[in-house]
mmCIF file with all atom_site columns, C-alpha atoms in Angstrom:
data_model
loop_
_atom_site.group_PDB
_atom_site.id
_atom_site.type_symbol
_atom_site.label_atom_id
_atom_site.label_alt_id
_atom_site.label_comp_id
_atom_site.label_asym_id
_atom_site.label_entity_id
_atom_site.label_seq_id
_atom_site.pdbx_PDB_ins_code
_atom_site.Cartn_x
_atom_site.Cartn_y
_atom_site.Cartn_z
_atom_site.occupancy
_atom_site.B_iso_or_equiv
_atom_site.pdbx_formal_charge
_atom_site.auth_seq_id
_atom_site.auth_comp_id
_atom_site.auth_asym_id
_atom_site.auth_atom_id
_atom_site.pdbx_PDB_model_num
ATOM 1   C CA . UNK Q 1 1   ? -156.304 -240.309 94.956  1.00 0.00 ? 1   UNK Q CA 1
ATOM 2   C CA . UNK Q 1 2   ? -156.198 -243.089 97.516  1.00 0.00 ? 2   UNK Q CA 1
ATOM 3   C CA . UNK Q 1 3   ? -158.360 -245.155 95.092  1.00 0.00 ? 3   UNK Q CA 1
ATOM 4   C CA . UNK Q 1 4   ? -155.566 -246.784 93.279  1.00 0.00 ? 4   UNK Q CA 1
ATOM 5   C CA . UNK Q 1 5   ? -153.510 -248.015 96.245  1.00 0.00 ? 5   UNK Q CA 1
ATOM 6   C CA . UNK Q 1 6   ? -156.175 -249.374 97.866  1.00 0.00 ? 6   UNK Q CA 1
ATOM 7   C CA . UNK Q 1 7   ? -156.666 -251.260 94.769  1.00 0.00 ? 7   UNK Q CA 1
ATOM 8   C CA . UNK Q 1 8   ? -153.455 -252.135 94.836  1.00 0.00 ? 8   UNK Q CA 1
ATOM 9   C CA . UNK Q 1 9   ? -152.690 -253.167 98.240  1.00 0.00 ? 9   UNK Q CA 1
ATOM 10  C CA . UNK Q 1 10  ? -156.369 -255.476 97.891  1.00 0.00 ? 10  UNK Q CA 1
ATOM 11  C CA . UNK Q 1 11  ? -154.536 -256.849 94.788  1.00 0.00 ? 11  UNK Q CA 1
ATOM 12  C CA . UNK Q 1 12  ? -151.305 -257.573 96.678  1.00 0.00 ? 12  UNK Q CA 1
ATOM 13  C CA . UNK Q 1 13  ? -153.597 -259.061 99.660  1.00 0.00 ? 13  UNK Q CA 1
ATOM 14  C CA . UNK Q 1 14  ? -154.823 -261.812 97.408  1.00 0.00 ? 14  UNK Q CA 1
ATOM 15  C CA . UNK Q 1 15  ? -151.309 -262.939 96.615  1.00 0.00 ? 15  UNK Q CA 1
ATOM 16  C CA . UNK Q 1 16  ? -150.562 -261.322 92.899  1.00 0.00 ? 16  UNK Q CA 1
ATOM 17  C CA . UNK Q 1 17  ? -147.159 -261.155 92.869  1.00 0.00 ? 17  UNK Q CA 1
ATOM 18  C CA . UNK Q 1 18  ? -146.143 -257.889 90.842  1.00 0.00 ? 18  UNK Q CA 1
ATOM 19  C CA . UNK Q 1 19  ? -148.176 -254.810 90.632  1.00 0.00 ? 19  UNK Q CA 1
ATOM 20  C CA . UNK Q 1 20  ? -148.429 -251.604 88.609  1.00 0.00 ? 20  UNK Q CA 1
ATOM 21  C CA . UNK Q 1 21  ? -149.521 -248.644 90.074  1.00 0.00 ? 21  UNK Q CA 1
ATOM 22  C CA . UNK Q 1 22  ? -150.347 -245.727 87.485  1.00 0.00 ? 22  UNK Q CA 1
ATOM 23  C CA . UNK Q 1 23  ? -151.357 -242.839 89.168  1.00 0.00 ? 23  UNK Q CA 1
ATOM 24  C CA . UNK Q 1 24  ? -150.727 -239.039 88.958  1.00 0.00 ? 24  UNK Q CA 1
ATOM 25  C CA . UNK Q 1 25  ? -147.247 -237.797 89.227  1.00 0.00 ? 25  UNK Q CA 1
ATOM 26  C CA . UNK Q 1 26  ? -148.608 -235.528 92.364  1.00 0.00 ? 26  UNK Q CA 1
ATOM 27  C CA . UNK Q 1 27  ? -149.094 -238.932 94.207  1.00 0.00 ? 27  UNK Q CA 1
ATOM 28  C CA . UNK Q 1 28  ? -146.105 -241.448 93.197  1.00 0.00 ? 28  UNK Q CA 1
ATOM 29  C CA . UNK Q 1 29  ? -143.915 -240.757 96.037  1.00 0.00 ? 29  UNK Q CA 1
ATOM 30  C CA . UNK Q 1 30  ? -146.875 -241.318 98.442  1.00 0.00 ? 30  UNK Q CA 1
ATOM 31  C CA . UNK Q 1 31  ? -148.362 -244.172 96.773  1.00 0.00 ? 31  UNK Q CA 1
ATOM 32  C CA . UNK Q 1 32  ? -144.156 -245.958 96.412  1.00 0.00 ? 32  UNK Q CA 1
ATOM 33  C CA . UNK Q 1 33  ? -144.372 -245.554 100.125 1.00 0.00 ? 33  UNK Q CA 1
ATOM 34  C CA . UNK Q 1 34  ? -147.198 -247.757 101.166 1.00 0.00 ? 34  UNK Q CA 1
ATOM 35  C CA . UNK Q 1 35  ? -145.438 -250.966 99.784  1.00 0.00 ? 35  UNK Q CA 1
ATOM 36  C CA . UNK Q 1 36  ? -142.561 -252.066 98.814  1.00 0.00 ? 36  UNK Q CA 1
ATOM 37  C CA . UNK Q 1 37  ? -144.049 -254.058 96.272  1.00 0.00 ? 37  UNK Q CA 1
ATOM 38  C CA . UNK Q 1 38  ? -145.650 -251.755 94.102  1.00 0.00 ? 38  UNK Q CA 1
ATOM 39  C CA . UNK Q 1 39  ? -144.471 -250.741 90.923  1.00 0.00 ? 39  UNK Q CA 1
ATOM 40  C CA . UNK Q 1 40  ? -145.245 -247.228 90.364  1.00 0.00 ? 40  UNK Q CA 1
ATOM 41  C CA . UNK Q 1 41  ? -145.534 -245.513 86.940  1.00 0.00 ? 41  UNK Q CA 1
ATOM 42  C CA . UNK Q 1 42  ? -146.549 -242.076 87.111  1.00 0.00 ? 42  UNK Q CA 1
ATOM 43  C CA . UNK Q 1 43  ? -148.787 -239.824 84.419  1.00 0.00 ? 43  UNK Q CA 1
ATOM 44  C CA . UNK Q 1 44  ? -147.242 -236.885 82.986  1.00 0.00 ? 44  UNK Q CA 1
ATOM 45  C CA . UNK Q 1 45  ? -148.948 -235.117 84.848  1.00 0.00 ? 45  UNK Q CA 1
ATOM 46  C CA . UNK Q 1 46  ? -151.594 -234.670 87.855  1.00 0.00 ? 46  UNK Q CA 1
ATOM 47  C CA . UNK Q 1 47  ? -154.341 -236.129 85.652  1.00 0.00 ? 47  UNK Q CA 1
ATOM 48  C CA . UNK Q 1 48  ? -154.751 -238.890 83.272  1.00 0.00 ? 48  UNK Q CA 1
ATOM 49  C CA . UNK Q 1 49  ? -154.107 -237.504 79.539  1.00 0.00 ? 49  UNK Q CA 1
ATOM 50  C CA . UNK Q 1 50  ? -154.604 -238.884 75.950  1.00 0.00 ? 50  UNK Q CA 1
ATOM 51  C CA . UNK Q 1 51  ? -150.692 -238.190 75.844  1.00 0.00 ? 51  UNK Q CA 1
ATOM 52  C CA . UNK Q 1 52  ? -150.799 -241.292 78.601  1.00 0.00 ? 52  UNK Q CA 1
ATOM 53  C CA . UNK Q 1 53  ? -152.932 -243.840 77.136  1.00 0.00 ? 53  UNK Q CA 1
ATOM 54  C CA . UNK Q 1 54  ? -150.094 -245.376 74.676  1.00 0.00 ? 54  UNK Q CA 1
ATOM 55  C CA . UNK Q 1 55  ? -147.557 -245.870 77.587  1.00 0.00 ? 55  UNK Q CA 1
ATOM 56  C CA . UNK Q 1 56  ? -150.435 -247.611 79.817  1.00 0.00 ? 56  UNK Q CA 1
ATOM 57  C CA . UNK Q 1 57  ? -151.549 -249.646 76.994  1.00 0.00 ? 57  UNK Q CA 1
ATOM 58  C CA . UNK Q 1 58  ? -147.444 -250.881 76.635  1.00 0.00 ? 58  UNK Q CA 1
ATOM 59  C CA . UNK Q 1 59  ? -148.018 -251.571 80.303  1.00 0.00 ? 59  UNK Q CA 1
ATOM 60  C CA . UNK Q 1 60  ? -150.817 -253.396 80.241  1.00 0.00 ? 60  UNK Q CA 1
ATOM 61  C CA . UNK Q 1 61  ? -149.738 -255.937 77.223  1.00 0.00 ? 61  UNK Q CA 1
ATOM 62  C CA . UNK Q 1 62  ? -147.415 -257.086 79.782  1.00 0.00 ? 62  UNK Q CA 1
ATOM 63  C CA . UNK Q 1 63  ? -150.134 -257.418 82.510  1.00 0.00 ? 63  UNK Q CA 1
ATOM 64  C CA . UNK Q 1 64  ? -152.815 -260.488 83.669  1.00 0.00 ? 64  UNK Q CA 1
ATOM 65  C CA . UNK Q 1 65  ? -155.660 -258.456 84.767  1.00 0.00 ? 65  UNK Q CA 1
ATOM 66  C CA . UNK Q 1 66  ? -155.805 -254.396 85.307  1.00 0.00 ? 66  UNK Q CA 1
ATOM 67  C CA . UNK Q 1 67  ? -158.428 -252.569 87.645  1.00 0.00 ? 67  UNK Q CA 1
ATOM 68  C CA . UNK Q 1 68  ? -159.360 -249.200 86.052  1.00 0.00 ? 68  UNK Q CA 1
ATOM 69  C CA . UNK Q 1 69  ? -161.378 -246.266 86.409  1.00 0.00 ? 69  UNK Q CA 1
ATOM 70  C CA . UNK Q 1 70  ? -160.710 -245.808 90.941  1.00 0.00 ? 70  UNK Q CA 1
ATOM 71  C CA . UNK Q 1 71  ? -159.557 -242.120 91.841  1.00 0.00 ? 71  UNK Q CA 1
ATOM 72  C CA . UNK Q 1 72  ? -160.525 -240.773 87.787  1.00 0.00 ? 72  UNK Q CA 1
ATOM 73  C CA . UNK Q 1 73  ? -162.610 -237.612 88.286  1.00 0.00 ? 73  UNK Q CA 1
ATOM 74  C CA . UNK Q 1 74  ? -165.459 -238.361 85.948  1.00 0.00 ? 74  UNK Q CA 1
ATOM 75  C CA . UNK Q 1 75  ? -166.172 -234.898 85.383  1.00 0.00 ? 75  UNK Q CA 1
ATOM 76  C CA . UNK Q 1 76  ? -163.042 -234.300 83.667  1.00 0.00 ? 76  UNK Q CA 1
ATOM 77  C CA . UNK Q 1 77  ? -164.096 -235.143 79.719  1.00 0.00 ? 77  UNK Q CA 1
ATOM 78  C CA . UNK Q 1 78  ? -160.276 -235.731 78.556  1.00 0.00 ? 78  UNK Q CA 1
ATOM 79  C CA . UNK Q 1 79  ? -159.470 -238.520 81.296  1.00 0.00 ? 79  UNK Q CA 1
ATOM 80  C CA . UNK Q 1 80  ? -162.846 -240.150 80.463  1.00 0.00 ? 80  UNK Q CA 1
ATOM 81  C CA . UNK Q 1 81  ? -161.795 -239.682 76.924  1.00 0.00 ? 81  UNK Q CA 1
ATOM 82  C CA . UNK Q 1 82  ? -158.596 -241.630 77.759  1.00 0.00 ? 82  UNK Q CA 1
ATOM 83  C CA . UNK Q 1 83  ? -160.027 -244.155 80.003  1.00 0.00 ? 83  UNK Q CA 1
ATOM 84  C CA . UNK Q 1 84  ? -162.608 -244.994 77.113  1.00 0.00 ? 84  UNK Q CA 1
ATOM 85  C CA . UNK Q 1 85  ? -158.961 -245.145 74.523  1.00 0.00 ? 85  UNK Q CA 1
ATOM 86  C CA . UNK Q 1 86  ? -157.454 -247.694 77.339  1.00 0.00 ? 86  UNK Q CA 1
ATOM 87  C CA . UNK Q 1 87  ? -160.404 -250.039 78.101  1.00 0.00 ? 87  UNK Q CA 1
ATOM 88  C CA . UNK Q 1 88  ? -160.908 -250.528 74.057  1.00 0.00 ? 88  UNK Q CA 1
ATOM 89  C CA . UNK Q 1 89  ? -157.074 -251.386 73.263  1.00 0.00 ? 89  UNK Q CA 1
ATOM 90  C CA . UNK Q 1 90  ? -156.198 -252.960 76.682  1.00 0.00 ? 90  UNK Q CA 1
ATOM 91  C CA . UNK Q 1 91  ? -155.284 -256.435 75.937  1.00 0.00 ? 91  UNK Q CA 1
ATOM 92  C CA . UNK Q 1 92  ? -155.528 -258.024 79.301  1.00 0.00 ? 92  UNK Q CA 1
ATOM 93  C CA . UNK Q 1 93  ? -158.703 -258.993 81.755  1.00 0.00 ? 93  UNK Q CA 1
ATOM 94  C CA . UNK Q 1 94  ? -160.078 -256.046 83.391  1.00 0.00 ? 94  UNK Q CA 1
ATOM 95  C CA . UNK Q 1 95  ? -161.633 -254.934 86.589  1.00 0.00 ? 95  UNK Q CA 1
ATOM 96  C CA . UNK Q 1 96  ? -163.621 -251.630 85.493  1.00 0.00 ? 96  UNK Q CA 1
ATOM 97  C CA . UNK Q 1 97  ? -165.149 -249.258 88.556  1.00 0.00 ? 97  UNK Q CA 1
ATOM 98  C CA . UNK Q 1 98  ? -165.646 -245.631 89.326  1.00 0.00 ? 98  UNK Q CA 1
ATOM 99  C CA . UNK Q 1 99  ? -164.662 -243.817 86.566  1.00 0.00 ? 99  UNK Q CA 1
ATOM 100 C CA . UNK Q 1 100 ? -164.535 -246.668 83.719  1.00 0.00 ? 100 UNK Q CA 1
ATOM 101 C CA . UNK Q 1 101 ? -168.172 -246.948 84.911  1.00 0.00 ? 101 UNK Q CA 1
ATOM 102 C CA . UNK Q 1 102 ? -169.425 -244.820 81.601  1.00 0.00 ? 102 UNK Q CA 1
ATOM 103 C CA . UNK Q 1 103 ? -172.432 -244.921 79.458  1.00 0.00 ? 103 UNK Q CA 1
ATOM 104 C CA . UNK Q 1 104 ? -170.594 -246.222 76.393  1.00 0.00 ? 104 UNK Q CA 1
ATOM 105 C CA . UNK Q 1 105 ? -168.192 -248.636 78.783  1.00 0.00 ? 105 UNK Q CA 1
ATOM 106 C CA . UNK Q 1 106 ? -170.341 -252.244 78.077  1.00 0.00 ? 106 UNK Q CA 1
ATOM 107 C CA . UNK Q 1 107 ? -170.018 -251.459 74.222  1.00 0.00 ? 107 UNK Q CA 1
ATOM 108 C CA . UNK Q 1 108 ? -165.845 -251.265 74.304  1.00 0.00 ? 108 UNK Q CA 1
ATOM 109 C CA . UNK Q 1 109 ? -165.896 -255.303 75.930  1.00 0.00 ? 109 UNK Q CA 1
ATOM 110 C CA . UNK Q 1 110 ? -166.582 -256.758 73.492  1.00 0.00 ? 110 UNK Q CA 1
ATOM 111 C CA . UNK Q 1 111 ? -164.618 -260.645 73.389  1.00 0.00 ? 111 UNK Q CA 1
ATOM 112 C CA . UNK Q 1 112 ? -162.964 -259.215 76.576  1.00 0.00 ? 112 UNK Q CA 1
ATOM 113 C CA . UNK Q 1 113 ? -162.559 -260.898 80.391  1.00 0.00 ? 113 UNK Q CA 1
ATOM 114 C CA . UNK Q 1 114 ? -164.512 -258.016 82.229  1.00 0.00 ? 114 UNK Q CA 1
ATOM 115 C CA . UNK Q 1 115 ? -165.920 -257.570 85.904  1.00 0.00 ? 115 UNK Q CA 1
ATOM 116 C CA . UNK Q 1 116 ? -167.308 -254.544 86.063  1.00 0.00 ? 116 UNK Q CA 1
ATOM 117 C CA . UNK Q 1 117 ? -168.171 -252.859 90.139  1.00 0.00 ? 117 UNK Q CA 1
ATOM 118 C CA . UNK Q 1 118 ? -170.929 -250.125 90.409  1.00 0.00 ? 118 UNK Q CA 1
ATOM 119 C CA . UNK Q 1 119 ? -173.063 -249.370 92.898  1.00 0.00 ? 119 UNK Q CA 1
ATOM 120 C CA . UNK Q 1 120 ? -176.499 -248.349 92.090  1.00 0.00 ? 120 UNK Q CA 1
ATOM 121 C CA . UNK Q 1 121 ? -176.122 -244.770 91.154  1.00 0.00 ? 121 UNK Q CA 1
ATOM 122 C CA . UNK Q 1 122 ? -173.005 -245.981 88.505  1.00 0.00 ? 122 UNK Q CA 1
ATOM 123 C CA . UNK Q 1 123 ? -175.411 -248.350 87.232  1.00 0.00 ? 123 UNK Q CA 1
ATOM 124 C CA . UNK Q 1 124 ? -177.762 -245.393 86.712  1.00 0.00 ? 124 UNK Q CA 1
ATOM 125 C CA . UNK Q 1 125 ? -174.849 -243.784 85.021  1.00 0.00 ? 125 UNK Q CA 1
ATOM 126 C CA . UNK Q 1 126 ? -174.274 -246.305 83.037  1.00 0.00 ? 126 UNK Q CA 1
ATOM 127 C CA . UNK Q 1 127 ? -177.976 -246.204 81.766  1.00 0.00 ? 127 UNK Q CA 1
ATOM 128 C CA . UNK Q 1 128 ? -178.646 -249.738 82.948  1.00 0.00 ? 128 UNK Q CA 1
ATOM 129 C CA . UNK Q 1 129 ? -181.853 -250.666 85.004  1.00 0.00 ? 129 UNK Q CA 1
ATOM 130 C CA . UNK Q 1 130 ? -181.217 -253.373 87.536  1.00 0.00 ? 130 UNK Q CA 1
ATOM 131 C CA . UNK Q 1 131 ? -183.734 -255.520 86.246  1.00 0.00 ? 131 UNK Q CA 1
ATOM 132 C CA . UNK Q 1 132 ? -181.783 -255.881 82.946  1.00 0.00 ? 132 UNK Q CA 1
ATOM 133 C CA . UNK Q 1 133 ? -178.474 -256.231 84.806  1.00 0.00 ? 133 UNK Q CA 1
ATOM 134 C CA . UNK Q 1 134 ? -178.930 -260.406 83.843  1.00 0.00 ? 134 UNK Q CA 1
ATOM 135 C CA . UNK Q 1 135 ? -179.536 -259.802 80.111  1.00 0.00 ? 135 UNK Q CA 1
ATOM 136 C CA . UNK Q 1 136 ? -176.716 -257.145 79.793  1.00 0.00 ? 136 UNK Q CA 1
ATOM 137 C CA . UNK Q 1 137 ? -174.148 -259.480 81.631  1.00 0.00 ? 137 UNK Q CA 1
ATOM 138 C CA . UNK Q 1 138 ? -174.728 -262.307 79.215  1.00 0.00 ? 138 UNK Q CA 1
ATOM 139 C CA . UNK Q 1 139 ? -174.741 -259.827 75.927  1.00 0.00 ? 139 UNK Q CA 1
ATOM 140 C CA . UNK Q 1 140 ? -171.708 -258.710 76.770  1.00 0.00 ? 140 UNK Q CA 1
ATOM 141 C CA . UNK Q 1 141 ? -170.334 -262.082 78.237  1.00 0.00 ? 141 UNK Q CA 1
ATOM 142 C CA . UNK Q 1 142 ? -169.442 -259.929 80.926  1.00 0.00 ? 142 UNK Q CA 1
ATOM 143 C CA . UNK Q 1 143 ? -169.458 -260.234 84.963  1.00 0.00 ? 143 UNK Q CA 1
ATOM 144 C CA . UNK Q 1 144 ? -171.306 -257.645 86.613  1.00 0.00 ? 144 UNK Q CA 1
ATOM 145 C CA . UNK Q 1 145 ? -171.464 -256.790 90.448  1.00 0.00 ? 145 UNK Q CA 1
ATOM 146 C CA . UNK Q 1 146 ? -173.864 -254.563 91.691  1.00 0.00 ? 146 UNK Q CA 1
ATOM 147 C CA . UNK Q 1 147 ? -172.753 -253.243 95.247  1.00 0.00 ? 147 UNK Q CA 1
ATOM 148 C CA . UNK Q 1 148 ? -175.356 -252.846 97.675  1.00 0.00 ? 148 UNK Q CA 1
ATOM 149 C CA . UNK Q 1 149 ? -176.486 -254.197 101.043 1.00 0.00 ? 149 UNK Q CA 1
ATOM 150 C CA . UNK Q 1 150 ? -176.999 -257.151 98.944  1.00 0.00 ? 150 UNK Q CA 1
ATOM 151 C CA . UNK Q 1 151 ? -174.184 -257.768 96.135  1.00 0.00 ? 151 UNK Q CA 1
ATOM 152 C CA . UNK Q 1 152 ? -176.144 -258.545 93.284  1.00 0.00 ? 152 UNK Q CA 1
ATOM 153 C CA . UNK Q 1 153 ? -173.604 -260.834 90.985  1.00 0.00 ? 153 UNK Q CA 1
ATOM 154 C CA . UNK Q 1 154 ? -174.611 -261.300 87.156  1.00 0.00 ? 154 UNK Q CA 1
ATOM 155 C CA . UNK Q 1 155 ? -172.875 -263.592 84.903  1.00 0.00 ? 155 UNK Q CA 1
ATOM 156 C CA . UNK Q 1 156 ? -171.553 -264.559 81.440  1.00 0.00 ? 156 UNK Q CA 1
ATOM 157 C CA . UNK Q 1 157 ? -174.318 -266.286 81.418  1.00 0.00 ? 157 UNK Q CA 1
ATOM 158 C CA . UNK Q 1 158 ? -177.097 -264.426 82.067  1.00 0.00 ? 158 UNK Q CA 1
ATOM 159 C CA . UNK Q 1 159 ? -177.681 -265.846 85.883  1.00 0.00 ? 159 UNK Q CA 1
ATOM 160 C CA . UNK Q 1 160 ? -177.618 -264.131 88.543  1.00 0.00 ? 160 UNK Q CA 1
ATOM 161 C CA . UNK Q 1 161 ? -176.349 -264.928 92.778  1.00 0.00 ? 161 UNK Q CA 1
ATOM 162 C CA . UNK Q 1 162 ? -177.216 -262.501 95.656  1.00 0.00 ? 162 UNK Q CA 1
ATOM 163 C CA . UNK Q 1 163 ? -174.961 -262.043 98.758  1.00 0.00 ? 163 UNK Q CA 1
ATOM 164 C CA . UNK Q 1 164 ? -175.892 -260.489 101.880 1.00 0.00 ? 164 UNK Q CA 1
ATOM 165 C CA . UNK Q 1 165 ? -174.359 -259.770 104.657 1.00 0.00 ? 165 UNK Q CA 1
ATOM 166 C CA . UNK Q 1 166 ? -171.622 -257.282 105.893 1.00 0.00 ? 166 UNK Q CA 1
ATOM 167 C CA . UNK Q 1 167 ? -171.406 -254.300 107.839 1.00 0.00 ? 167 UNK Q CA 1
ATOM 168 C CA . UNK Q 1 168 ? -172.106 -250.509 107.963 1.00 0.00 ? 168 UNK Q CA 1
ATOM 169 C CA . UNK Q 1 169 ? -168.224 -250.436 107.863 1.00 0.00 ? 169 UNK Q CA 1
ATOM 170 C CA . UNK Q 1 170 ? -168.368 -251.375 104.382 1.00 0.00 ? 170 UNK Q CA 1
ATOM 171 C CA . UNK Q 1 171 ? -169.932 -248.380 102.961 1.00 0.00 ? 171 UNK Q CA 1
ATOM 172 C CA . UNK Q 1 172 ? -167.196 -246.161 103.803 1.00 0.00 ? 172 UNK Q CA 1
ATOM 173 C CA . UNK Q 1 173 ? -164.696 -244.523 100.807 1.00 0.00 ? 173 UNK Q CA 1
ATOM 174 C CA . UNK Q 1 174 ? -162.414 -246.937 99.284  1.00 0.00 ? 174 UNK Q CA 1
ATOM 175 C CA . UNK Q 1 175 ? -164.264 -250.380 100.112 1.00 0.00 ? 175 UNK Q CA 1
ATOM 176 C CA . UNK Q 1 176 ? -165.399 -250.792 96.337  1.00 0.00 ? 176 UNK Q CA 1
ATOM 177 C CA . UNK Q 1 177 ? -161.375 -250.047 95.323  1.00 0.00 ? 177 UNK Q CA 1
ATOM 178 C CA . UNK Q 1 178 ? -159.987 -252.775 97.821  1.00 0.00 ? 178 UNK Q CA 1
ATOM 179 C CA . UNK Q 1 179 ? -162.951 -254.880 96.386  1.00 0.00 ? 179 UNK Q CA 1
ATOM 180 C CA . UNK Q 1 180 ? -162.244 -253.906 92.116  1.00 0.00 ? 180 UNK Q CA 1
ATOM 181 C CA . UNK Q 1 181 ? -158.252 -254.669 93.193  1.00 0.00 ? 181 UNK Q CA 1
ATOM 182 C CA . UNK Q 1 182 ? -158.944 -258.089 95.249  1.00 0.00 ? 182 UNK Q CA 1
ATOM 183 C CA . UNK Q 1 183 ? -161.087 -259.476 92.006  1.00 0.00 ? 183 UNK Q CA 1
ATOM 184 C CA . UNK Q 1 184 ? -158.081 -258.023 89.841  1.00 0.00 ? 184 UNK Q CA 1
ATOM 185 C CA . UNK Q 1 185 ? -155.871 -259.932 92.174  1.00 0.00 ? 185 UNK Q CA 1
ATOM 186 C CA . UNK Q 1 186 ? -158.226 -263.488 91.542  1.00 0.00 ? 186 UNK Q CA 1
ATOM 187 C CA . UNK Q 1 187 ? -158.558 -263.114 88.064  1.00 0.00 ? 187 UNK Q CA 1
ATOM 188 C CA . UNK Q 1 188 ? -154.438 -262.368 87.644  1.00 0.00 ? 188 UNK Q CA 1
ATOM 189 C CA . UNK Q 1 189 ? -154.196 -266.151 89.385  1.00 0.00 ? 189 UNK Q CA 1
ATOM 190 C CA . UNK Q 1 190 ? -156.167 -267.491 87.000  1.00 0.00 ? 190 UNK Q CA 1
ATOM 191 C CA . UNK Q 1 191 ? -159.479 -267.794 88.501  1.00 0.00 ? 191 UNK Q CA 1
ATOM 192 C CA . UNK Q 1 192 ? -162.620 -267.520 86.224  1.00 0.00 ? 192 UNK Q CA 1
ATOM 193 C CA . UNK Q 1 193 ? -164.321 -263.965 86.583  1.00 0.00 ? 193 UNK Q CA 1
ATOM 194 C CA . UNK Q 1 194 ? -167.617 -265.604 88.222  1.00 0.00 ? 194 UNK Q CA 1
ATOM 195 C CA . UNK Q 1 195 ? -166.072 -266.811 90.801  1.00 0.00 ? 195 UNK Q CA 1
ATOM 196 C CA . UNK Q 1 196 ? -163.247 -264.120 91.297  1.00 0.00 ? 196 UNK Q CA 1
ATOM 197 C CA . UNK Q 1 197 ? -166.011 -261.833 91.867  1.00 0.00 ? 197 UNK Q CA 1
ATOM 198 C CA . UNK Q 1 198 ? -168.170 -263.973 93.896  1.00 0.00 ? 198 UNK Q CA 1
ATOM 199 C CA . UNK Q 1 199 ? -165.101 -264.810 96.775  1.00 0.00 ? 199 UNK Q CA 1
ATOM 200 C CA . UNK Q 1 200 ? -163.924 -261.495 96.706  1.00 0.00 ? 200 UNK Q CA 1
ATOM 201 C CA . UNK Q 1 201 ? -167.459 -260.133 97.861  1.00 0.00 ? 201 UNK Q CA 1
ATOM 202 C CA . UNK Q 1 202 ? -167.927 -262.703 100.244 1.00 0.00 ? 202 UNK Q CA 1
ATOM 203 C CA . UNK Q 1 203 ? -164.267 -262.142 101.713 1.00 0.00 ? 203 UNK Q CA 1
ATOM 204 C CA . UNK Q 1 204 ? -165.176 -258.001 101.654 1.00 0.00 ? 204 UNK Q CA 1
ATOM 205 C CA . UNK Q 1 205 ? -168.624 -258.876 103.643 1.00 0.00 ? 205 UNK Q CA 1
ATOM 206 C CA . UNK Q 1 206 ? -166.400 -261.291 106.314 1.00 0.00 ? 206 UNK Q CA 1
ATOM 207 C CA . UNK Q 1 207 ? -163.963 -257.866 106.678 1.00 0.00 ? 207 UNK Q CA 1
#
């Protein structure tokens, strides 16, 4: 569950101010130790719960812009079931990767500020083709990143920006958390979503 913090710690990187960190309670000791200016608020337990989703969703009325979905098993049915609750109610902008990344995720956006992160194979999961990624941005008036060699950036508007470049150090675990949690970071500043998510890939490619 090192998802979250790097998340986090991208978020606190870009110069947001105060940040939340819910994670499971088997992790808040760790994840209060790897800066002192995270704000940790545990689950009840070690996974995320229906019984949760109310106390988030007081959280997040209180928050700018929340990444969710890094470090959520998707295989476990009742914290996709919870994650689906949080990302319909949640009244702030949101960064959604990983496990957020769900079939029925684009529907729950609707007159929401969204980025949304997946690499090909959550795009798959999703049950979007890349070649509609353009038309499903601007239905949705949503920003969509596809990861990749080449970031493939879709916007509100139905247009679309490429950026290559990078690294093989960038396909390693936890690059797309430290890149959902820098656009968080952006968008809590009060950059648009476009170009939150455009900067933060180039800045992840110049890493």
């Amino acid at each position: 569950h090192g998802a979250p913090v790097f998340a986090a710690l991208a978020a606190e990187a870009s110069g947001a101010d105060l940040l939340f960190a819910c994670v499971p309670a088997c992790h808040a000791d760790v994840t209060r130790s790897t800066s002192l200016n995270l704000q940790v608020h545990p689950f009840r337990g070690d996974d995320l719960r229906s019984s949760d989703v109310e106390e988030i969703l007081e959280l997040l009325a209180t928050m700018d812009c929340a990444v969710i979905g890094p470090g959520i098993a998707y295989a476990d049915t009742q914290s996709m079931k919870a994650i689906r609750d949080i990302v319909a109610e949640a009244p702030c902008a949101l960064v959604l990767d990983a496990g957020a990344l769900q079939p029925e995720t684009i529907s729950l956006l609707k007159d929401k500020t969204a980025v949304l992160t997946p690499h090909r194979a959550e795009l798959e999961r999703m049950q979007i083709a890349v070649d509609d990624l353009a038309e499903c941005a601007a239905n949705a008036r949503v920003t969509i990143v596809l990861k990749g060699p080449t970031d493939i950036i879709a916007n509100p508007e139905g247009e679309l920006l490429e950026l290559s470049g990078g690294n093989v150090g960038l396909t390693v675990g936890g690059t797309g958390d430290a890149l959902a949690g820098l656009i968080a970071g952006l968008l809590a500043q009060g950059m648009d979503q476009e170009d939150a998510a455009e900067i933060a890939c180039r800045v992840l490619k110049r890493a």
